[in-house]
């Protein structure tokens, strides 16, 4: 099963960064681009199935709905 690792803003509205592994996501977060996006805010980190991720991104782009309204993570 393929996964995407994503960083979402603290209000769970926007996907800030995504990568194919946790190590890659960590590198992105620490990069200049990642630091510019995160701006010292807290972020949520999720692992999501790649197919579901594609559908979520498409829905967000089409409707503008918040990430938190589309995805209910298991606790």
mmCIF file of C-alpha atoms in Angstrom:
data_model
loop_
_atom_site.group_PDB
_atom_site.id
_atom_site.type_symbol
_atom_site.label_atom_id
_atom_site.label_comp_id
_atom_site.label_asym_id
_atom_site.label_seq_id
_atom_site.Cartn_x
_atom_site.Cartn_y
_atom_site.Cartn_z
ATOM 1 C CA UNK A 1 0.000 0.000 0.000
ATOM 2 C CA UNK A 2 1.352 3.443 -0.937
ATOM 3 C CA UNK A 3 1.109 6.323 1.480
ATOM 4 C CA UNK A 4 1.632 10.062 1.419
ATOM 5 C CA UNK A 5 2.898 11.853 4.488
ATOM 6 C CA UNK A 6 1.436 15.304 4.891
ATOM 7 C CA UNK A 7 1.772 18.363 7.110
ATOM 8 C CA UNK A 8 -1.493 20.195 7.709
ATOM 9 C CA UNK A 9 -1.920 23.607 9.386
ATOM 10 C CA UNK A 10 -2.948 23.555 13.037
ATOM 11 C CA UNK A 11 -6.601 24.244 12.185
ATOM 12 C CA UNK A 12 -6.551 21.311 9.730
ATOM 13 C CA UNK A 13 -7.727 23.487 6.852
ATOM 14 C CA UNK A 14 -4.810 23.373 4.420
ATOM 15 C CA UNK A 15 -2.295 20.777 3.319
ATOM 16 C CA UNK A 16 1.041 22.572 3.586
ATOM 17 C CA UNK A 17 3.507 19.890 2.477
ATOM 18 C CA UNK A 18 3.416 16.310 1.254
ATOM 19 C CA UNK A 19 6.016 13.609 0.631
ATOM 20 C CA UNK A 20 6.263 9.888 -0.066
ATOM 21 C CA UNK A 21 8.072 9.098 3.192
ATOM 22 C CA UNK A 22 8.295 10.517 6.691
ATOM 23 C CA UNK A 23 12.000 11.201 6.167
ATOM 24 C CA UNK A 24 11.236 13.187 3.010
ATOM 25 C CA UNK A 25 8.522 15.134 4.808
ATOM 26 C CA UNK A 26 10.954 15.960 7.618
ATOM 27 C CA UNK A 27 13.489 17.212 5.059
ATOM 28 C CA UNK A 28 10.793 19.387 3.449
ATOM 29 C CA UNK A 29 9.752 20.813 6.807
ATOM 30 C CA UNK A 30 13.358 21.730 7.561
ATOM 31 C CA UNK A 31 13.994 23.224 4.113
ATOM 32 C CA UNK A 32 13.685 26.933 3.336
ATOM 33 C CA UNK A 33 10.423 26.242 1.481
ATOM 34 C CA UNK A 34 9.031 24.321 4.449
ATOM 35 C CA UNK A 35 10.062 26.965 6.937
ATOM 36 C CA UNK A 36 8.445 29.655 4.778
ATOM 37 C CA UNK A 37 5.153 27.714 4.718
ATOM 38 C CA UNK A 38 5.071 26.745 8.352
ATOM 39 C CA UNK A 39 6.002 30.163 9.880
ATOM 40 C CA UNK A 40 6.567 28.761 13.382
ATOM 41 C CA UNK A 41 3.018 27.438 13.594
ATOM 42 C CA UNK A 42 2.053 24.054 14.919
ATOM 43 C CA UNK A 43 1.251 21.460 12.274
ATOM 44 C CA UNK A 44 -0.483 18.099 12.239
ATOM 45 C CA UNK A 45 1.328 15.225 10.536
ATOM 46 C CA UNK A 46 -0.695 12.474 8.855
ATOM 47 C CA UNK A 47 -0.059 9.333 6.885
ATOM 48 C CA UNK A 48 -2.746 8.900 4.238
ATOM 49 C CA UNK A 49 -3.209 6.349 1.473
ATOM 50 C CA UNK A 50 -1.904 7.769 -1.804
ATOM 51 C CA UNK A 51 -5.188 7.135 -3.668
ATOM 52 C CA UNK A 52 -7.206 8.838 -0.944
ATOM 53 C CA UNK A 53 -4.734 11.739 -0.938
ATOM 54 C CA UNK A 54 -5.289 12.340 -4.665
ATOM 55 C CA UNK A 55 -9.058 12.376 -4.152
ATOM 56 C CA UNK A 56 -8.790 14.730 -1.173
ATOM 57 C CA UNK A 57 -6.585 17.183 -3.080
ATOM 58 C CA UNK A 58 -8.967 17.120 -6.050
ATOM 59 C CA UNK A 59 -11.967 17.802 -3.809
ATOM 60 C CA UNK A 60 -10.176 20.651 -2.023
ATOM 61 C CA UNK A 61 -9.179 22.200 -5.357
ATOM 62 C CA UNK A 62 -12.699 21.882 -6.783
ATOM 63 C CA UNK A 63 -14.746 22.972 -3.783
ATOM 64 C CA UNK A 64 -12.375 24.826 -1.464
ATOM 65 C CA UNK A 65 -13.578 22.747 1.479
ATOM 66 C CA UNK A 66 -11.213 22.416 4.466
ATOM 67 C CA UNK A 67 -9.085 19.284 4.891
ATOM 68 C CA UNK A 68 -10.752 18.621 8.259
ATOM 69 C CA UNK A 69 -14.182 18.423 6.625
ATOM 70 C CA UNK A 70 -13.049 15.723 4.207
ATOM 71 C CA UNK A 71 -10.871 13.549 6.403
ATOM 72 C CA UNK A 72 -11.658 12.208 9.834
ATOM 73 C CA UNK A 73 -8.445 10.578 11.111
ATOM 74 C CA UNK A 74 -8.626 7.503 13.297
ATOM 75 C CA UNK A 75 -7.596 8.258 16.873
#
